[in-house]
Short mmCIF file of C-alpha atoms in Angstrom, two decimals:
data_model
loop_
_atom_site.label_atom_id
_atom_site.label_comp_id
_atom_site.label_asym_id
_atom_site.label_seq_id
_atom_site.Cartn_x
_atom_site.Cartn_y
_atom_site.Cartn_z
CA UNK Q 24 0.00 0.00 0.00
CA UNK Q 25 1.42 3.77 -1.03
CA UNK Q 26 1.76 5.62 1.73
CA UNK Q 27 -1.11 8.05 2.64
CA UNK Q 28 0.71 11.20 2.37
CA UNK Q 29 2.16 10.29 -1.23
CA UNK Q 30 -1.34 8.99 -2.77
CA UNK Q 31 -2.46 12.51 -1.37
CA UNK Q 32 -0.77 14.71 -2.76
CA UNK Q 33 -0.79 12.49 -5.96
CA UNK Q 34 -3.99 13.51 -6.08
CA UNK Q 35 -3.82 16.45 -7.19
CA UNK Q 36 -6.10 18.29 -4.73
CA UNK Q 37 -5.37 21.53 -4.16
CA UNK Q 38 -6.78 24.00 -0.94
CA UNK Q 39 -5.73 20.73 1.58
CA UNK Q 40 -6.73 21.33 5.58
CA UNK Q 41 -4.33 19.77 7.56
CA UNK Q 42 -5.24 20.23 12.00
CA UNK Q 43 -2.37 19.59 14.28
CA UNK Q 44 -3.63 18.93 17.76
CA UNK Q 45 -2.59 18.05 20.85
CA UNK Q 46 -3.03 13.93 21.86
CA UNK Q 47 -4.23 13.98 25.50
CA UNK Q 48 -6.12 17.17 25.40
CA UNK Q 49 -8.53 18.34 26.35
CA UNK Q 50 -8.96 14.98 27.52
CA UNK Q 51 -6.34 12.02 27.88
CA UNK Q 52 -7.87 9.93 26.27
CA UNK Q 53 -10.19 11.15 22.80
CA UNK Q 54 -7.48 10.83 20.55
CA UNK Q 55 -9.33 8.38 18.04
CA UNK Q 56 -12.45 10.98 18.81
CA UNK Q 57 -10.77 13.59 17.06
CA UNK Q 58 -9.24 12.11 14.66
CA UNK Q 59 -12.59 10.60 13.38
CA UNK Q 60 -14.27 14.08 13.79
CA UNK Q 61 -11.85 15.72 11.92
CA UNK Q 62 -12.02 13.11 8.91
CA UNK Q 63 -15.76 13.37 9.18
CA UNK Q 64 -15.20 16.98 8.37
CA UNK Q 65 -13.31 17.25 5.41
CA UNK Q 66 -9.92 17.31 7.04
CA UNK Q 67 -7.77 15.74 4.45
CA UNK Q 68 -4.09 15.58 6.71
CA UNK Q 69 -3.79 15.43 11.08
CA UNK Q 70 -0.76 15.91 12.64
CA UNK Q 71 -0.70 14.80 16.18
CA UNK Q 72 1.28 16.45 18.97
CA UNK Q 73 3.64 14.25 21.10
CA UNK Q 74 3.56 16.62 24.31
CA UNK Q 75 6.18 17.60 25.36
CA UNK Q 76 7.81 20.03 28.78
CA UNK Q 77 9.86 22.34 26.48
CA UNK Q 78 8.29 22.86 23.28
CA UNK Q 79 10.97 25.65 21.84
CA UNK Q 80 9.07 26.38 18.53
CA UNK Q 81 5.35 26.51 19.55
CA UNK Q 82 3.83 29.55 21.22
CA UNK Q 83 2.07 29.70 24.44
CA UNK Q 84 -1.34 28.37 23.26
CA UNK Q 85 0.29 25.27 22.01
CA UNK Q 86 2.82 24.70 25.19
CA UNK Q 87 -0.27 25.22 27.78
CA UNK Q 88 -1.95 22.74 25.38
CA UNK Q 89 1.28 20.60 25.96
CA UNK Q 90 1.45 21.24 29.58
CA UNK Q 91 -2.05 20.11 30.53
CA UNK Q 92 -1.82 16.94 28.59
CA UNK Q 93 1.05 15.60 30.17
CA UNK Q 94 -0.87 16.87 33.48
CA UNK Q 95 -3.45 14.19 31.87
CA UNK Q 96 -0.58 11.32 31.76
CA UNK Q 97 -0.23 11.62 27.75
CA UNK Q 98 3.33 10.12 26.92
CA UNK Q 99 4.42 8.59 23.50
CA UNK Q 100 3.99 4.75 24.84
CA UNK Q 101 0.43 5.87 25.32
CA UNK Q 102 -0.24 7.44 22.24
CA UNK Q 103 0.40 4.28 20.55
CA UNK Q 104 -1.33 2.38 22.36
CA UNK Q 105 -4.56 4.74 21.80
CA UNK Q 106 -3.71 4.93 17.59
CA UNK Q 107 -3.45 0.93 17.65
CA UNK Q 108 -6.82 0.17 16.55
CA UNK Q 109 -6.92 3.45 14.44
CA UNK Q 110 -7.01 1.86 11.41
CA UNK Q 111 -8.69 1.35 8.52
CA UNK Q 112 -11.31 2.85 10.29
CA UNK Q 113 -9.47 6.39 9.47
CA UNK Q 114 -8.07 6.70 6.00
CA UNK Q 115 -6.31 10.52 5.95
CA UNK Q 116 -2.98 10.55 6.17
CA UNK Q 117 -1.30 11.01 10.10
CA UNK Q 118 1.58 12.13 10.80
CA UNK Q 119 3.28 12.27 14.57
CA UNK Q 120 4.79 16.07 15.19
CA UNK Q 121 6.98 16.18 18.29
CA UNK Q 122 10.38 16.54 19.99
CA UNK Q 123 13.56 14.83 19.78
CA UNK Q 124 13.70 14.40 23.40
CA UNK Q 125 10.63 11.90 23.68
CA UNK Q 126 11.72 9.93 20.23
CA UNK Q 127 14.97 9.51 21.78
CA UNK Q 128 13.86 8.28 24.97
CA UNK Q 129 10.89 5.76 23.28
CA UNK Q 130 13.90 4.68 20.76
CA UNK Q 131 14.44 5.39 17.11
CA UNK Q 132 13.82 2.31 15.75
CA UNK Q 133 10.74 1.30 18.10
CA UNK Q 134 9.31 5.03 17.05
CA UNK Q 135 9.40 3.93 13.48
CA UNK Q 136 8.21 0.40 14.11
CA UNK Q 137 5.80 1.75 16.48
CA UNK Q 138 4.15 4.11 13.60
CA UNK Q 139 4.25 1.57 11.07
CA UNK Q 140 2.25 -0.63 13.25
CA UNK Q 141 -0.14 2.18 14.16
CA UNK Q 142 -0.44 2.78 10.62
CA UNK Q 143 0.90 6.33 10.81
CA UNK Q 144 2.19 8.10 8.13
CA UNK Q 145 5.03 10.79 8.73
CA UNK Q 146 6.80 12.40 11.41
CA UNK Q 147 7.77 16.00 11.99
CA UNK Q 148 10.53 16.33 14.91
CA UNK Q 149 11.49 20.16 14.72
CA UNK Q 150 14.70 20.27 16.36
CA UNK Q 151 16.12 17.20 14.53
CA UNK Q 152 19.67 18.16 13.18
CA UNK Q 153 19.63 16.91 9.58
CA UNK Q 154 22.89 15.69 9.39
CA UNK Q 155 21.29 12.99 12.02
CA UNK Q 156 18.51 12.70 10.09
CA UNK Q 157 20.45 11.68 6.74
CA UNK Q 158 22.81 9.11 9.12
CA UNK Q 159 20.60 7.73 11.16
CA UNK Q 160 16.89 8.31 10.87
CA UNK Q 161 16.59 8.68 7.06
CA UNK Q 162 17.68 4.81 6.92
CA UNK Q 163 15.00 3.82 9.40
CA UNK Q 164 12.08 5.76 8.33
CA UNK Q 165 12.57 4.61 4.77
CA UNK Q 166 12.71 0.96 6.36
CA UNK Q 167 8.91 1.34 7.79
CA UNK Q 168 7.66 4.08 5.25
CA UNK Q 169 7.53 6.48 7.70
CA UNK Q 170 8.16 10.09 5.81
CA UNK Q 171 9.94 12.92 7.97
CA UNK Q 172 8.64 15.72 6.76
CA UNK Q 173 11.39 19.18 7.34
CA UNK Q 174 10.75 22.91 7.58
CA UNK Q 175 11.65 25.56 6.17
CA UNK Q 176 11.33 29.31 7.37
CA UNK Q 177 11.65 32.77 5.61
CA UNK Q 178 15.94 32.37 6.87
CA UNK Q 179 16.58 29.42 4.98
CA UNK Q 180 18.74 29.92 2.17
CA UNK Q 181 17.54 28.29 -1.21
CA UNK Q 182 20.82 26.23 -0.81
CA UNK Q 183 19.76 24.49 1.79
CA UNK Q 184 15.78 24.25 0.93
CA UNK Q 185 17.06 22.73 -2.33
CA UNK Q 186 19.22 20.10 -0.24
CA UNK Q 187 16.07 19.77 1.85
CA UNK Q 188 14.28 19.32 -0.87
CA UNK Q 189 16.80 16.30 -2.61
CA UNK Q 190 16.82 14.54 0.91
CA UNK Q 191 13.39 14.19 2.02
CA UNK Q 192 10.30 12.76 0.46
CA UNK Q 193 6.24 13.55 1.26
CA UNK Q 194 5.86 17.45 1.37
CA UNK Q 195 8.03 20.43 2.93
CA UNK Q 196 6.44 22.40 5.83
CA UNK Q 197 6.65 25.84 4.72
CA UNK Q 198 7.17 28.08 8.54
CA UNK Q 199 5.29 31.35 7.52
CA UNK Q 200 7.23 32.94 9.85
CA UNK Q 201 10.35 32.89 12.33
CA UNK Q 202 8.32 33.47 15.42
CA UNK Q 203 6.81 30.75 17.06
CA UNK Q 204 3.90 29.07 16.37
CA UNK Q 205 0.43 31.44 16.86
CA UNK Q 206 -2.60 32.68 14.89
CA UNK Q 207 -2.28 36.04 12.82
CA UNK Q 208 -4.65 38.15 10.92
CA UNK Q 209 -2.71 38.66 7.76
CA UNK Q 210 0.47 38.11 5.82
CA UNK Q 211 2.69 41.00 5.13
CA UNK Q 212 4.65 41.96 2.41
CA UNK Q 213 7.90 39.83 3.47
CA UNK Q 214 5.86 36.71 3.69
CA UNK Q 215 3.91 37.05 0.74
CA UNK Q 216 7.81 37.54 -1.13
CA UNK Q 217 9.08 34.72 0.95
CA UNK Q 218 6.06 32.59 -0.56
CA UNK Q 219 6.56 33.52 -4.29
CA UNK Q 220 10.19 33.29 -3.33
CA UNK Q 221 9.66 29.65 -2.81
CA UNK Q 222 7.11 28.83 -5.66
CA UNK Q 223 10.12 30.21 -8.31
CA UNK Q 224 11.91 27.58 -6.90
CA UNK Q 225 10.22 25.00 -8.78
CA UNK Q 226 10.89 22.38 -5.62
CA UNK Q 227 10.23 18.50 -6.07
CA UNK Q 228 8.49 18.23 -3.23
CA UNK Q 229 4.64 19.89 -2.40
CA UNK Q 230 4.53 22.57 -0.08
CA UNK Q 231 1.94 22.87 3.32
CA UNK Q 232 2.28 26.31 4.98
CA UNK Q 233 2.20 26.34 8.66
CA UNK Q 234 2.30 29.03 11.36
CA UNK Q 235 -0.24 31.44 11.76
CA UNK Q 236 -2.64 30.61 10.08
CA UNK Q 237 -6.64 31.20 11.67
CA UNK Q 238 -8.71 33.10 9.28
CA UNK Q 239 -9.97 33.19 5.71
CA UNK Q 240 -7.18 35.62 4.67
CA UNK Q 241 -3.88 33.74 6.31
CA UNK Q 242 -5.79 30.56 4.82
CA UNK Q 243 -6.55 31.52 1.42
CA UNK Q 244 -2.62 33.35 0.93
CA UNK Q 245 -1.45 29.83 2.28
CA UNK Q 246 -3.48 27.55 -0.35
CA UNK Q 247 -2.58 30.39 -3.13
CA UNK Q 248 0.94 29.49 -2.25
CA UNK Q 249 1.24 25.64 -1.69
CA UNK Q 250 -0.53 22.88 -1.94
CA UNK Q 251 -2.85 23.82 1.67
CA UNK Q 252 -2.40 25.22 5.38
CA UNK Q 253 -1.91 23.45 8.32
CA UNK Q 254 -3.80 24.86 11.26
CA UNK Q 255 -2.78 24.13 14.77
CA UNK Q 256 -3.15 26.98 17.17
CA UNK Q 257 -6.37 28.42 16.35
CA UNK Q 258 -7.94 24.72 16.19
CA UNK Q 259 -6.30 24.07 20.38
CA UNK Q 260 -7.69 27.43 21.27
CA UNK Q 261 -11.48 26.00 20.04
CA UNK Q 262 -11.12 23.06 21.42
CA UNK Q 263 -10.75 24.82 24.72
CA UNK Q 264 -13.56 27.26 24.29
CA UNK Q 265 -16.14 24.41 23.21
CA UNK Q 266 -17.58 21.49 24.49
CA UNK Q 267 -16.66 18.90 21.53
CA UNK Q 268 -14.27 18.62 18.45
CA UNK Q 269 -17.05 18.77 16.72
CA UNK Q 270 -17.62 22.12 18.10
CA UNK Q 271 -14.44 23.09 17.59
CA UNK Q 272 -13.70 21.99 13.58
CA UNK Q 273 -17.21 23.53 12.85
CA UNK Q 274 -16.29 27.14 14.49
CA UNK Q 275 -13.12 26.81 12.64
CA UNK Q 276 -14.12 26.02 8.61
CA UNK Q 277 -16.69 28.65 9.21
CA UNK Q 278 -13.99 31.26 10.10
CA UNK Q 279 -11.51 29.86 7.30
CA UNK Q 280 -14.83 30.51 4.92
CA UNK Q 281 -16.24 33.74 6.04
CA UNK Q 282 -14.04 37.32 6.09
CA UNK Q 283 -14.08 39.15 8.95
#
């Protein structure tokens, strides 16, 4: 079977919602919950969030999110066990976002076992060197079909998106910004040049844009720009305002639908 990120973007599809969220929040233990609800809703891509104590690249929303879930007992050994029975019920591609720190400690190769068995799709570990990637985690993810998925940010110079871009396989993750992660009204000039920057780059790979992104402006200038958005903070900061993730994924497509 291809993997789920590949036969997606294969598709052709273009304006592609991808939710990160948080496993073990609001509660420890409606992982599968979401995941369905968010399927049931169009979603086409999730990426779940290993929590994590020190969470350098997200912004506060995202580390309280982190925070409370570990309050709730979330760790990576019990993420697995919750995304065992995950499939086929879910068919959208799922990919695992977290820290090195947590891989490490669960074990490289029992990480990409672990998601192969789970029937996960990709990884995205932020503060992975990629000279360690291309040694030793590029071997073992290719071994179990596991894509790790890089960013890129406004800094990055085209040499090294272009390396990026020869050493990795499912899409790049396109940072909108250098700042941390957190929703913004708009795109300025410098990201909207970063963007067409990029797309004259003619990369190998699709492009998601990430960061900032929680209203029909930030998400249309995303999906002009790449291939779709991936929404993270805005969709944690509804799921803690409402009672359900249904709730929560219905406030949001009506804001990514509707200018203010």
């Amino acid at each position: 079977m291809a993997n789920r990120i590949t036969t997606l973007f294969n598709s052709g599809q273009r304006d592609l919602l991808s939710i990160y969220f948080c496993a073990g929040y609001p509660q420890p233990d409606n992982t599968v919950e979401v995941i369905r609800t968010l399927e049931n809703n169009g979603v086409k891509m999730l990426e779940i969030g290993i929590p994590f104590s020190d969470p350098m690249a997200d912004g506060p929303v995202i580390q309280n999110t982190a925070t409370e879930a570990l309050r709730n007992g979330m760790s990576l050994g019990k993420l697995f066990s919750q995304l065992r029975n995950v499939r086929p019920a879910v068919q959208l591609p799922l990919l695992l976002m977290g820290y090195l720190n947590p891989v490490m400690r669960y074990g490289f190769e029992a990480f990409f076992r672990s998601c192969a068995e789970c029937g996960i799709d990709g990884c995205i570990i932020p503060d992975l060197p990629f000279d360690d990637y291309l040694r030793d985690i590029k071997p073992l993810a290719e071994r179990y079909d596991v894509k790790v998925i890089m960013l890129i940010t406004p800094e990055t110079s085209d040499e090294r998106i272009r390396f990026i871009d020869q050493h990795t396989d499912g899409f790049i993750y396109m940072v909108s910004s250098a700042a941390v992660t957190g929703a913004q009204k708009s795109f300025d000039d410098s990201k909207q040049q970063y963007f067409k920057r990029i797309n004259a780059m003619n990369l190998r790979n699709p492009r998601m844009i990430g960061f900032g992104i929680s209203n029909c402006d930030t998400f249309r200038a995303a999906c002009d720009n790449a291939s779709g958005a991936i929404i993270g903070s805005r969709f944690v900061t509804l799921q803690a305002e409402t009672s359900s993730p249904q709730d929560a994924i219905t406030a949001l497509l009506k804001s990514l639908t509707t200018n203010n």
